[in-house]
């Protein structure tokens, strides 16, 4: 069951949720033991836990397993009560655990209520499967705009994807544009690290049903630099934040380029920005910094816990004419839904109309591409007024 929260129902949910959250304040010691690894695992392998508790950082030194014996790895953590999602990696998402046949592994789930020992077995590593065995799934309406688009604000190059509506080449229409983060995971299974959103298939389907169409621009994340490029604030744990430079790139370099080279509706009300996790965080920051550039935003499973400064920043900006769609799963981290509610309440207190803010939670929602894929049509129909 999905909840669209507003009015008294929302306040009731808020009160109940914080009562439950307070009961989860206690932390417990959890000992993770990896008993079995794939046969091809190198003897010198460094194993990490990446999950909701460390912002899905695949190479977080604080979450590195110790090799206590031959092919036996151990990690001891103090975790808060409640639900935790995680996966096992060897330092990057292209070296993360997968199923025995190479298909993506679902997030592991752990409900912490007391000190516990968790024994794990890793079936296979993603990089043990040849890239050629992965299939290209991007529709014919998707193309790579540039494999190395220059980002002057970061002095880096990045692949940029573009989805054009099915009738783009047979019409003279202009279209709204949605700028989305983590381009690797939007359209093509071949390039995705842990599953794709399938945005192109969704848009193709919406087109066949007569929905209004948009251009979708996907910007690849920076790999190991993702945690800093999608973070507008410096962090002693993850390094200097480059998110401010990144959103400058979106607003001052990429959008002008797209508007110049494609038939777009350039106004803010026809320009959206969106993403999930760190991509959701930086999308919120982008609409707050450039409310006259980005009129709408998709803020999916945002990592607000990492940057408490963003609340004060949003408070100082004028978002009264903007529309924001918030989404989170109840099976994500304990902070996810409360942080999202806090942001919505802040915006309302600053004069943003409730009709311009939609918040949606799902009891089965996890921090994963399949969840964001499932919910993308609802976001899209909301911003297009269907």
mmCIF file of N, CA and C in Angstrom, residues 97-185:
data_model
loop_
_atom_site.group_PDB
_atom_site.id
_atom_site.type_symbol
_atom_site.label_atom_id
_atom_site.label_comp_id
_atom_site.label_asym_id
_atom_site.label_seq_id
_atom_site.Cartn_x
_atom_site.Cartn_y
_atom_site.Cartn_z
ATOM 1 N N UNK A 97 28.768 -7.970 -5.121
ATOM 2 C CA UNK A 97 28.218 -9.323 -5.163
ATOM 3 C C UNK A 97 27.023 -9.398 -6.115
ATOM 4 N N UNK A 98 26.891 -10.533 -6.777
ATOM 5 C CA UNK A 98 25.755 -10.825 -7.645
ATOM 6 C C UNK A 98 25.318 -12.261 -7.380
ATOM 7 N N UNK A 99 24.256 -12.659 -8.041
ATOM 8 C CA UNK A 99 23.804 -14.043 -7.913
ATOM 9 C C UNK A 99 24.740 -14.980 -8.672
ATOM 10 N N UNK A 100 24.565 -16.254 -8.464
ATOM 11 C CA UNK A 100 25.445 -17.253 -9.046
ATOM 12 C C UNK A 100 25.490 -17.168 -10.573
ATOM 13 N N UNK A 101 24.357 -16.788 -11.193
ATOM 14 C CA UNK A 101 24.301 -16.696 -12.656
ATOM 15 C C UNK A 101 24.706 -15.333 -13.183
ATOM 16 N N UNK A 102 25.121 -14.432 -12.285
ATOM 17 C CA UNK A 102 25.567 -13.108 -12.701
ATOM 18 C C UNK A 102 24.507 -12.036 -12.671
ATOM 19 N N UNK A 103 23.276 -12.390 -12.380
ATOM 20 C CA UNK A 103 22.212 -11.387 -12.309
ATOM 21 C C UNK A 103 22.340 -10.589 -11.013
ATOM 22 N N UNK A 104 21.817 -9.344 -10.981
ATOM 23 C CA UNK A 104 21.975 -8.507 -9.787
ATOM 24 C C UNK A 104 21.407 -9.162 -8.533
ATOM 25 N N UNK A 105 22.110 -9.029 -7.434
ATOM 26 C CA UNK A 105 21.629 -9.540 -6.150
ATOM 27 C C UNK A 105 20.791 -8.472 -5.466
ATOM 28 N N UNK A 106 19.705 -8.869 -4.852
ATOM 29 C CA UNK A 106 18.886 -7.921 -4.104
ATOM 30 C C UNK A 106 19.660 -7.417 -2.896
ATOM 31 N N UNK A 107 19.296 -6.239 -2.411
ATOM 32 C CA UNK A 107 19.915 -5.743 -1.190
ATOM 33 C C UNK A 107 19.673 -6.730 -0.045
ATOM 34 N N UNK A 108 20.686 -6.973 0.753
ATOM 35 C CA UNK A 108 20.503 -7.769 1.966
ATOM 36 C C UNK A 108 19.747 -6.914 2.984
ATOM 37 N N UNK A 109 18.892 -7.549 3.757
ATOM 38 C CA UNK A 109 18.094 -6.854 4.757
ATOM 39 C C UNK A 109 18.436 -7.381 6.143
ATOM 40 N N UNK A 110 18.606 -6.474 7.080
ATOM 41 C CA UNK A 110 18.882 -6.867 8.461
ATOM 42 C C UNK A 110 18.071 -5.992 9.402
ATOM 43 N N UNK A 111 17.239 -6.623 10.210
ATOM 44 C CA UNK A 111 16.500 -5.888 11.238
ATOM 45 C C UNK A 111 17.249 -6.055 12.553
ATOM 46 N N UNK A 112 17.749 -4.945 13.060
ATOM 47 C CA UNK A 112 18.555 -4.965 14.280
ATOM 48 C C UNK A 112 17.675 -4.669 15.485
ATOM 49 N N UNK A 113 17.650 -5.598 16.416
ATOM 50 C CA UNK A 113 16.885 -5.403 17.647
ATOM 51 C C UNK A 113 17.708 -5.773 18.881
ATOM 52 N N UNK A 114 18.841 -6.433 18.659
ATOM 53 C CA UNK A 114 19.704 -6.850 19.756
ATOM 54 C C UNK A 114 21.082 -7.158 19.188
ATOM 55 N N UNK A 115 22.058 -7.381 20.053
ATOM 56 C CA UNK A 115 23.379 -7.817 19.595
ATOM 57 C C UNK A 115 23.206 -9.136 18.826
ATOM 58 N N UNK A 116 23.892 -9.219 17.703
ATOM 59 C CA UNK A 116 23.672 -10.414 16.887
ATOM 60 C C UNK A 116 24.894 -10.741 16.039
ATOM 61 N N UNK A 117 24.944 -11.972 15.548
ATOM 62 C CA UNK A 117 25.976 -12.427 14.614
ATOM 63 C C UNK A 117 25.292 -12.766 13.295
ATOM 64 N N UNK A 118 25.833 -12.240 12.195
ATOM 65 C CA UNK A 118 25.277 -12.488 10.863
ATOM 66 C C UNK A 118 26.311 -13.238 10.037
ATOM 67 N N UNK A 119 25.980 -14.442 9.620
ATOM 68 C CA UNK A 119 26.883 -15.225 8.769
ATOM 69 C C UNK A 119 26.454 -15.083 7.315
ATOM 70 N N UNK A 120 27.425 -14.810 6.450
ATOM 71 C CA UNK A 120 27.142 -14.500 5.054
ATOM 72 C C UNK A 120 27.894 -15.434 4.110
ATOM 73 N N UNK A 121 27.317 -15.598 2.934
ATOM 74 C CA UNK A 121 27.994 -16.273 1.828
ATOM 75 C C UNK A 121 27.796 -15.429 0.580
ATOM 76 N N UNK A 122 28.866 -15.166 -0.126
ATOM 77 C CA UNK A 122 28.798 -14.413 -1.376
ATOM 78 C C UNK A 122 28.799 -15.405 -2.529
ATOM 79 N N UNK A 123 27.763 -15.380 -3.358
ATOM 80 C CA UNK A 123 27.639 -16.365 -4.434
ATOM 81 C C UNK A 123 28.635 -16.113 -5.563
ATOM 82 N N UNK A 124 28.739 -14.838 -5.998
ATOM 83 C CA UNK A 124 29.625 -14.546 -7.126
ATOM 84 C C UNK A 124 29.887 -13.043 -7.168
ATOM 85 N N UNK A 125 30.973 -12.655 -7.830
ATOM 86 C CA UNK A 125 31.305 -11.244 -8.005
ATOM 87 C C UNK A 125 30.920 -10.797 -9.417
ATOM 88 N N UNK A 126 30.480 -9.566 -9.523
ATOM 89 C CA UNK A 126 30.036 -9.064 -10.825
ATOM 90 C C UNK A 126 31.139 -9.104 -11.865
ATOM 91 N N UNK A 127 32.370 -8.754 -11.485
ATOM 92 C CA UNK A 127 33.443 -8.685 -12.464
ATOM 93 C C UNK A 127 33.960 -10.061 -12.877
ATOM 94 N N UNK A 128 33.428 -11.128 -12.299
ATOM 95 C CA UNK A 128 33.773 -12.466 -12.781
ATOM 96 C C UNK A 128 33.012 -12.837 -14.046
ATOM 97 N N UNK A 129 32.058 -11.991 -14.404
ATOM 98 C CA UNK A 129 31.295 -12.208 -15.629
ATOM 99 C C UNK A 129 31.749 -11.205 -16.674
ATOM 100 N N UNK A 130 31.979 -11.676 -17.836
ATOM 101 C CA UNK A 130 32.434 -10.805 -18.910
ATOM 102 C C UNK A 130 31.382 -9.750 -19.209
ATOM 103 N N UNK A 131 31.845 -8.522 -19.464
ATOM 104 C CA UNK A 131 30.918 -7.444 -19.801
ATOM 105 C C UNK A 131 30.088 -7.803 -21.014
ATOM 106 N N UNK A 132 30.668 -8.586 -21.912
ATOM 107 C CA UNK A 132 29.949 -8.948 -23.142
ATOM 108 C C UNK A 132 28.703 -9.768 -22.851
ATOM 109 N N UNK A 133 28.671 -10.431 -21.684
ATOM 110 C CA UNK A 133 27.513 -11.243 -21.342
ATOM 111 C C UNK A 133 26.326 -10.394 -20.915
ATOM 112 N N UNK A 134 26.590 -9.124 -20.562
ATOM 113 C CA UNK A 134 25.502 -8.218 -20.229
ATOM 114 C C UNK A 134 24.911 -7.664 -21.514
ATOM 115 N N UNK A 135 23.627 -7.481 -21.540
ATOM 116 C CA UNK A 135 22.951 -7.048 -22.760
ATOM 117 C C UNK A 135 22.676 -5.551 -22.753
ATOM 118 N N UNK A 136 22.754 -4.951 -23.952
ATOM 119 C CA UNK A 136 22.293 -3.580 -24.110
ATOM 120 C C UNK A 136 20.769 -3.586 -24.137
ATOM 121 N N UNK A 137 20.167 -2.751 -23.313
ATOM 122 C CA UNK A 137 18.705 -2.719 -23.235
ATOM 123 C C UNK A 137 18.122 -1.354 -23.567
ATOM 124 N N UNK A 138 18.979 -0.384 -23.895
ATOM 125 C CA UNK A 138 18.481 0.956 -24.214
ATOM 126 C C UNK A 138 17.615 0.912 -25.459
ATOM 127 N N UNK A 139 16.505 1.619 -25.436
ATOM 128 C CA UNK A 139 15.601 1.658 -26.588
ATOM 129 C C UNK A 139 16.218 2.488 -27.707
ATOM 130 N N UNK A 140 15.609 2.420 -28.879
ATOM 131 C CA UNK A 140 16.127 3.139 -30.043
ATOM 132 C C UNK A 140 16.047 4.651 -29.881
ATOM 133 N N UNK A 141 15.278 5.094 -28.896
ATOM 134 C CA UNK A 141 15.127 6.535 -28.675
ATOM 135 C C UNK A 141 16.202 7.114 -27.756
ATOM 136 N N UNK A 142 17.125 6.253 -27.320
ATOM 137 C CA UNK A 142 18.229 6.685 -26.456
ATOM 138 C C UNK A 142 19.516 6.722 -27.255
ATOM 139 N N UNK A 143 20.307 7.746 -27.038
ATOM 140 C CA UNK A 143 21.629 7.807 -27.658
ATOM 141 C C UNK A 143 22.601 8.466 -26.692
ATOM 142 N N UNK A 144 23.886 8.258 -26.942
ATOM 143 C CA UNK A 144 24.913 8.924 -26.157
ATOM 144 C C UNK A 144 25.210 10.254 -26.833
ATOM 145 N N UNK A 145 24.847 11.318 -26.155
ATOM 146 C CA UNK A 145 25.063 12.652 -26.711
ATOM 147 C C UNK A 145 26.547 12.943 -26.868
ATOM 148 N N UNK A 146 27.322 12.557 -25.852
ATOM 149 C CA UNK A 146 28.770 12.763 -25.877
ATOM 150 C C UNK A 146 29.384 11.791 -24.878
ATOM 151 N N UNK A 147 30.398 11.070 -25.318
ATOM 152 C CA UNK A 147 31.046 10.118 -24.414
ATOM 153 C C UNK A 147 32.017 10.801 -23.460
ATOM 154 N N UNK A 148 32.353 12.070 -23.737
ATOM 155 C CA UNK A 148 33.299 12.802 -22.877
ATOM 156 C C UNK A 148 32.960 14.289 -22.901
ATOM 157 N N UNK A 149 31.765 14.619 -22.458
ATOM 158 C CA UNK A 149 31.320 16.023 -22.406
ATOM 159 C C UNK A 149 32.141 16.752 -21.339
ATOM 160 N N UNK A 150 32.698 17.893 -21.702
ATOM 161 C CA UNK A 150 33.584 18.590 -20.773
ATOM 162 C C UNK A 150 32.785 19.360 -19.727
ATOM 163 N N UNK A 151 33.184 19.207 -18.467
ATOM 164 C CA UNK A 151 32.571 19.922 -17.350
ATOM 165 C C UNK A 151 33.597 20.930 -16.840
ATOM 166 N N UNK A 152 33.516 22.173 -17.280
ATOM 167 C CA UNK A 152 34.554 23.143 -16.892
ATOM 168 C C UNK A 152 34.593 23.400 -15.390
ATOM 169 N N UNK A 153 33.449 23.336 -14.741
ATOM 170 C CA UNK A 153 33.393 23.610 -13.298
ATOM 171 C C UNK A 153 34.150 22.562 -12.486
ATOM 172 N N UNK A 154 34.271 21.346 -13.014
ATOM 173 C CA UNK A 154 34.999 20.273 -12.331
ATOM 174 C C UNK A 154 36.295 19.907 -13.038
ATOM 175 N N UNK A 155 36.483 20.453 -14.230
ATOM 176 C CA UNK A 155 37.627 20.111 -15.075
ATOM 177 C C UNK A 155 37.697 18.607 -15.311
ATOM 178 N N UNK A 156 36.539 18.045 -15.681
ATOM 179 C CA UNK A 156 36.441 16.621 -15.957
ATOM 180 C C UNK A 156 35.562 16.408 -17.183
ATOM 181 N N UNK A 157 35.636 15.196 -17.715
ATOM 182 C CA UNK A 157 34.783 14.817 -18.837
ATOM 183 C C UNK A 157 33.815 13.742 -18.382
ATOM 184 N N UNK A 158 32.622 13.734 -18.961
ATOM 185 C CA UNK A 158 31.599 12.805 -18.509
ATOM 186 C C UNK A 158 30.683 12.414 -19.667
ATOM 187 N N UNK A 159 30.235 11.172 -19.671
ATOM 188 C CA UNK A 159 29.278 10.721 -20.683
ATOM 189 C C UNK A 159 27.895 11.320 -20.394
ATOM 190 N N UNK A 160 27.253 11.780 -21.461
ATOM 191 C CA UNK A 160 25.912 12.345 -21.362
ATOM 192 C C UNK A 160 24.980 11.559 -22.284
ATOM 193 N N UNK A 161 23.846 11.114 -21.740
ATOM 194 C CA UNK A 161 22.835 10.381 -22.485
ATOM 195 C C UNK A 161 21.660 11.301 -22.801
ATOM 196 N N UNK A 162 20.929 10.964 -23.852
ATOM 197 C CA UNK A 162 19.724 11.724 -24.136
ATOM 198 C C UNK A 162 18.631 10.802 -24.674
ATOM 199 N N UNK A 163 17.447 10.945 -24.111
ATOM 200 C CA UNK A 163 16.259 10.244 -24.608
ATOM 201 C C UNK A 163 15.417 11.274 -25.331
ATOM 202 N N UNK A 164 15.116 10.989 -26.612
ATOM 203 C CA UNK A 164 14.260 11.855 -27.401
ATOM 204 C C UNK A 164 12.913 11.173 -27.613
ATOM 205 N N UNK A 165 11.816 11.898 -27.467
ATOM 206 C CA UNK A 165 10.491 11.305 -27.653
ATOM 207 C C UNK A 165 10.374 10.614 -29.007
ATOM 208 N N UNK A 166 9.548 9.565 -29.107
ATOM 209 C CA UNK A 166 9.431 8.804 -30.356
ATOM 210 C C UNK A 166 9.093 9.656 -31.577
ATOM 211 N N UNK A 167 8.377 10.765 -31.371
ATOM 212 C CA UNK A 167 7.991 11.592 -32.522
ATOM 213 C C UNK A 167 8.905 12.796 -32.723
ATOM 214 N N UNK A 168 10.063 12.807 -32.030
ATOM 215 C CA UNK A 168 10.935 13.990 -32.108
ATOM 216 C C UNK A 168 11.365 14.292 -33.537
ATOM 217 N N UNK A 169 11.759 13.268 -34.288
ATOM 218 C CA UNK A 169 12.290 13.478 -35.637
ATOM 219 C C UNK A 169 11.218 13.626 -36.708
ATOM 220 N N UNK A 170 9.965 13.472 -36.326
ATOM 221 C CA UNK A 170 8.878 13.595 -37.308
ATOM 222 C C UNK A 170 7.936 14.738 -36.960
ATOM 223 N N UNK A 171 8.370 15.604 -36.053
ATOM 224 C CA UNK A 171 7.531 16.731 -35.665
ATOM 225 C C UNK A 171 8.388 17.982 -35.527
ATOM 226 N N UNK A 172 7.723 19.081 -35.254
ATOM 227 C CA UNK A 172 8.442 20.338 -34.991
ATOM 228 C C UNK A 172 8.154 20.813 -33.566
ATOM 229 N N UNK A 173 7.626 19.931 -32.754
ATOM 230 C CA UNK A 173 7.260 20.285 -31.389
ATOM 231 C C UNK A 173 8.485 20.557 -30.523
ATOM 232 N N UNK A 174 8.252 21.356 -29.496
ATOM 233 C CA UNK A 174 9.253 21.560 -28.457
ATOM 234 C C UNK A 174 8.831 20.768 -27.221
ATOM 235 N N UNK A 175 9.814 20.360 -26.418
ATOM 236 C CA UNK A 175 9.530 19.454 -25.315
ATOM 237 C C UNK A 175 10.129 19.953 -24.002
ATOM 238 N N UNK A 176 9.486 19.628 -22.874
ATOM 239 C CA UNK A 176 10.117 19.851 -21.569
ATOM 240 C C UNK A 176 11.347 18.948 -21.434
ATOM 241 N N UNK A 177 12.203 19.258 -20.494
ATOM 242 C CA UNK A 177 13.432 18.485 -20.301
ATOM 243 C C UNK A 177 13.574 18.105 -18.820
ATOM 244 N N UNK A 178 13.977 16.858 -18.579
ATOM 245 C CA UNK A 178 14.301 16.395 -17.228
ATOM 246 C C UNK A 178 15.782 16.025 -17.196
ATOM 247 N N UNK A 179 16.535 16.641 -16.296
ATOM 248 C CA UNK A 179 17.952 16.336 -16.130
ATOM 249 C C UNK A 179 18.095 15.367 -14.960
ATOM 250 N N UNK A 180 18.680 14.184 -15.216
ATOM 251 C CA UNK A 180 18.740 13.133 -14.208
ATOM 252 C C UNK A 180 20.173 12.688 -13.933
ATOM 253 N N UNK A 181 20.414 12.389 -12.663
ATOM 254 C CA UNK A 181 21.746 11.959 -12.222
ATOM 255 C C UNK A 181 21.921 10.452 -12.434
ATOM 256 N N UNK A 182 23.153 9.985 -12.258
ATOM 257 C CA UNK A 182 23.489 8.558 -12.378
ATOM 258 C C UNK A 182 23.066 7.992 -13.729
ATOM 259 N N UNK A 183 23.512 8.650 -14.795
ATOM 260 C CA UNK A 183 23.111 8.267 -16.145
ATOM 261 C C UNK A 183 23.385 6.820 -16.489
ATOM 262 N N UNK A 184 24.427 6.232 -15.901
ATOM 263 C CA UNK A 184 24.748 4.825 -16.185
ATOM 264 C C UNK A 184 23.575 3.899 -15.888
ATOM 265 N N UNK A 185 22.748 4.274 -14.925
ATOM 266 C CA UNK A 185 21.707 3.371 -14.438
ATOM 267 C C UNK A 185 20.316 3.700 -14.957
#
